[in-house]
PDB file of C-alpha atoms in Angstrom:
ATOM      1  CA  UNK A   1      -4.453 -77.871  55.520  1.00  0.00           C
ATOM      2  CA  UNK A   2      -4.609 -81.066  52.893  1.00  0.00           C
ATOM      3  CA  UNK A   3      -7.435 -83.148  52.473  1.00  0.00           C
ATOM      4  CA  UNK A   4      -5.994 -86.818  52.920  1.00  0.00           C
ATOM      5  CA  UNK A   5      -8.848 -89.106  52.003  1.00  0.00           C
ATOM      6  CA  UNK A   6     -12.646 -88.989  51.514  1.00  0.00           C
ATOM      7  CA  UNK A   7     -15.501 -91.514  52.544  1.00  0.00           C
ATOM      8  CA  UNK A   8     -19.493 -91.792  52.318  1.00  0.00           C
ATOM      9  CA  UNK A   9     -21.270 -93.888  55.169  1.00  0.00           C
ATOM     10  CA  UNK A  10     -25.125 -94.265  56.116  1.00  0.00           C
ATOM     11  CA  UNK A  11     -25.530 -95.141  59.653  1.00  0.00           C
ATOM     12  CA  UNK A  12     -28.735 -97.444  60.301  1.00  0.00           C
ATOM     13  CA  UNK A  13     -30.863 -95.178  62.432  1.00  0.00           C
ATOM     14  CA  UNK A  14     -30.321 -91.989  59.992  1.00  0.00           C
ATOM     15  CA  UNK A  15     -32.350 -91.561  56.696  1.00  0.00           C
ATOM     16  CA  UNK A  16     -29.659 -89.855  55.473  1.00  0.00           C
ATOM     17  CA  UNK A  17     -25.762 -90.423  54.103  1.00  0.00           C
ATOM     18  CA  UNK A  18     -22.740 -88.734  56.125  1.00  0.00           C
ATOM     19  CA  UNK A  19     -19.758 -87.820  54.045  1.00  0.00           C
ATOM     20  CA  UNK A  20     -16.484 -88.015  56.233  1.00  0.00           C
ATOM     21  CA  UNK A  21     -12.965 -85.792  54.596  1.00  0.00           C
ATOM     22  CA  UNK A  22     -10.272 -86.880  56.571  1.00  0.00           C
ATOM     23  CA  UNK A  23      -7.891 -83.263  56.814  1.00  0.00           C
ATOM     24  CA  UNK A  24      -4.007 -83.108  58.003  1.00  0.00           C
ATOM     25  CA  UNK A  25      -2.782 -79.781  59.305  1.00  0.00           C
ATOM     26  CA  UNK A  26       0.553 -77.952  59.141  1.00  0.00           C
ATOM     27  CA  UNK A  27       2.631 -78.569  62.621  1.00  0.00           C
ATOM     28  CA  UNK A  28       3.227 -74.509  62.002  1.00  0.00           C
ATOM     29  CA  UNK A  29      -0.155 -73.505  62.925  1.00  0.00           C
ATOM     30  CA  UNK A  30      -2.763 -74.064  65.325  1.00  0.00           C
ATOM     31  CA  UNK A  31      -4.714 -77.127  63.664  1.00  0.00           C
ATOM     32  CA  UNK A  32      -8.479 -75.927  64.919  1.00  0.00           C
ATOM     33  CA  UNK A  33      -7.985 -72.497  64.034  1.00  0.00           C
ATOM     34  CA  UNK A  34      -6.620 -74.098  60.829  1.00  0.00           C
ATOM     35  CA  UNK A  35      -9.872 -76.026  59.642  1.00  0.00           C
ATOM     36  CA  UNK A  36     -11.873 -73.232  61.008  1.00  0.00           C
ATOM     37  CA  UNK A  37     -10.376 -70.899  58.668  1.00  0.00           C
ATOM     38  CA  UNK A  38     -11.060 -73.086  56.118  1.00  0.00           C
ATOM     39  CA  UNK A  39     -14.691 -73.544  56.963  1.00  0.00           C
ATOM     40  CA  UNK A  40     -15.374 -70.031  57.463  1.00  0.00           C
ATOM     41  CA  UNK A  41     -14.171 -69.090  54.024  1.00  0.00           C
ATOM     42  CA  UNK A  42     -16.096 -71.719  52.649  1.00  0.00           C
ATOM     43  CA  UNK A  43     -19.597 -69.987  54.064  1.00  0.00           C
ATOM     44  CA  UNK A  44     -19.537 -71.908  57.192  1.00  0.00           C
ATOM     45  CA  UNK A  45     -20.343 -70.871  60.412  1.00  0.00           C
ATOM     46  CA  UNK A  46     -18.255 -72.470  63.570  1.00  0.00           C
ATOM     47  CA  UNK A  47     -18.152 -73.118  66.944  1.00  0.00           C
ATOM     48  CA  UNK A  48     -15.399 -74.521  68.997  1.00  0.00           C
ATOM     49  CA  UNK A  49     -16.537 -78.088  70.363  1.00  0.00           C
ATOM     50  CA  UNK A  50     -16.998 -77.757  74.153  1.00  0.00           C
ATOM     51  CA  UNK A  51     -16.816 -81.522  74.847  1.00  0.00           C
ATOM     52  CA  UNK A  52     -14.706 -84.488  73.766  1.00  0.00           C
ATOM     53  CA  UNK A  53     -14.522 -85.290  71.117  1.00  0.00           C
ATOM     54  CA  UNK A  54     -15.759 -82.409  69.238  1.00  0.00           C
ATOM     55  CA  UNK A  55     -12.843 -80.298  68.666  1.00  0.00           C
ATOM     56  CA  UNK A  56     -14.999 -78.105  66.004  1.00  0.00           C
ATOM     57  CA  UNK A  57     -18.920 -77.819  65.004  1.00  0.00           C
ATOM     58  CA  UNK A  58     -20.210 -75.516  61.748  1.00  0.00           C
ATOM     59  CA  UNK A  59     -23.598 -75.152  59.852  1.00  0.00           C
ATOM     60  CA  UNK A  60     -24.475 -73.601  56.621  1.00  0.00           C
ATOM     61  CA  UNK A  61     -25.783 -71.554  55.767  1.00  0.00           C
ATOM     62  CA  UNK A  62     -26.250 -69.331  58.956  1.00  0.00           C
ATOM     63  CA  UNK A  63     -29.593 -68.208  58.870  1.00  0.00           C
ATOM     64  CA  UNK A  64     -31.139 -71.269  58.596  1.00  0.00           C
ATOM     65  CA  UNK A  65     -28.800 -73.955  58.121  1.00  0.00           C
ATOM     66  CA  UNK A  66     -29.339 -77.365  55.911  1.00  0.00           C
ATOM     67  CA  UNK A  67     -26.100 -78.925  56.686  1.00  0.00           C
ATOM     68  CA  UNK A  68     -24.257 -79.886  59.765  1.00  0.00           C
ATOM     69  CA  UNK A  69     -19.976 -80.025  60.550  1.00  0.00           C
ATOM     70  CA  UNK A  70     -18.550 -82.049  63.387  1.00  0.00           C
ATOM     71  CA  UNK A  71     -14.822 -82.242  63.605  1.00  0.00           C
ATOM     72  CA  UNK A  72     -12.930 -84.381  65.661  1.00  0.00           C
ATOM     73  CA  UNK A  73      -9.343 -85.910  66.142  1.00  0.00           C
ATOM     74  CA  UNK A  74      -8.510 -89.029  64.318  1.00  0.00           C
ATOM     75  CA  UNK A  75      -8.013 -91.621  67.175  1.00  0.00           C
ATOM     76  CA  UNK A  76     -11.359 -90.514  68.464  1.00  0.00           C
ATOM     77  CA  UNK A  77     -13.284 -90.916  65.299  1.00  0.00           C
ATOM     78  CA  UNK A  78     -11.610 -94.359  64.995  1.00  0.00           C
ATOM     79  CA  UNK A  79     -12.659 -95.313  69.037  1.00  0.00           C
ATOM     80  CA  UNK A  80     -16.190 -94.582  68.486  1.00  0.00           C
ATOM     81  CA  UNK A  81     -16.815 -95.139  64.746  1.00  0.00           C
ATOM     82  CA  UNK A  82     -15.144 -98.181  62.949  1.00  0.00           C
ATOM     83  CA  UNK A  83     -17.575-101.280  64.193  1.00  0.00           C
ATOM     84  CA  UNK A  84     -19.842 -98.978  61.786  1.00  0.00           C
ATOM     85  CA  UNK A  85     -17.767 -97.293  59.223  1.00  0.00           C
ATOM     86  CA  UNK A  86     -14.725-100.184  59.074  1.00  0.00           C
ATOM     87  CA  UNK A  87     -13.810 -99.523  55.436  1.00  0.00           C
ATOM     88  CA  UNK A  88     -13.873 -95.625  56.063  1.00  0.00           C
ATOM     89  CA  UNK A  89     -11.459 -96.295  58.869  1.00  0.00           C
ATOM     90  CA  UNK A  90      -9.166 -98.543  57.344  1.00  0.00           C
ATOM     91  CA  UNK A  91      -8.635 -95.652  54.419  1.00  0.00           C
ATOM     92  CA  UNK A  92      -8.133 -93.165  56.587  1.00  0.00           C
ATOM     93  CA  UNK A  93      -5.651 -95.567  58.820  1.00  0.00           C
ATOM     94  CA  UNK A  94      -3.169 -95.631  55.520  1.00  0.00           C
ATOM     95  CA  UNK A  95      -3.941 -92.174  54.286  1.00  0.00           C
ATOM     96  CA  UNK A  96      -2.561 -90.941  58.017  1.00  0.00           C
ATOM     97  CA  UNK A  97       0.688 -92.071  57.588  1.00  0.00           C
ATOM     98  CA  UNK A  98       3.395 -89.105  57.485  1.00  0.00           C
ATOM     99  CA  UNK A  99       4.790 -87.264  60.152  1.00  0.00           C
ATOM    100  CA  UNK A 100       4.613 -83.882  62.047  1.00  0.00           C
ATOM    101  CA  UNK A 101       0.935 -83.309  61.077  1.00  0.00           C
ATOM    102  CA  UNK A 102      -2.253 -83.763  62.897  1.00  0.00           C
ATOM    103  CA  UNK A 103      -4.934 -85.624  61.677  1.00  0.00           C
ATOM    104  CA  UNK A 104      -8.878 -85.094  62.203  1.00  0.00           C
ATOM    105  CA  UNK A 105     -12.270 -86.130  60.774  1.00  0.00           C
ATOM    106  CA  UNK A 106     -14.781 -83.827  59.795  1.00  0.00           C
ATOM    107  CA  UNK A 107     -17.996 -85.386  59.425  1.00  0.00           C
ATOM    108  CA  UNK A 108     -20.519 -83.608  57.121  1.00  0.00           C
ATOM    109  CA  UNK A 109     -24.260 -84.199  57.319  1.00  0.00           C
ATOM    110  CA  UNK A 110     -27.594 -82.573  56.425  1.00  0.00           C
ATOM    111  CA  UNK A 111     -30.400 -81.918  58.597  1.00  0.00           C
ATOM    112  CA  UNK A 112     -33.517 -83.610  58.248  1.00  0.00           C
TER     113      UNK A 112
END
């Protein structure tokens, strides 16, 4: 797994900033079980996403969590999130480019 590009946004109805890592995975290996790998040996805890587009969901730390995971495949992040994040999108359009590896969004927030 490579980390392709990085991006900060606020959206308008949170108090809070979201930092975005767009992540490419090896065609050699299942890409979820890929980034959850990574999570989990990073302290967080995951859960497979059990509705499009949510392909992966973490917190840390487990007991009582302060931050918040969502990952999801490229072409949905940019469907439902470039009216608000168009500069994040654009950078992760031309950091995408290259072939045989699958692209996602993992979207990293706290909790308030």
């Amino acid at each position: 797994m490579s980390i392709l590009a990085e991006g900060r946004g606020a959206n308008p109805g949170n108090d809070w900033e979201q930092a975005y890592v767009l992540v490419a995975t090896s065609p050699d290996k299942d890409p979820v079980d890929a980034i959850e790998e990574a999570l989990r040996s990073a302290g967080w805890a995951t859960s497979r996403g059990d509705s499009d587009p949510l392909v992966l969901a973490g917190d840390r730390p487990n007991d009582r969590p302060d931050y918040g995971v969502a990952v999801q495949r490229l072409d949905s992040f940019i469907d439902s999130s470039c009216l608000e994040y168009e500069e994040i999108c654009e950078e992760f359009k031309k950091a995408a480019t290259g072939e045989g590896w699958e692209v996602f969004v993992a979207d990293f927030m706290p909790y308030a």
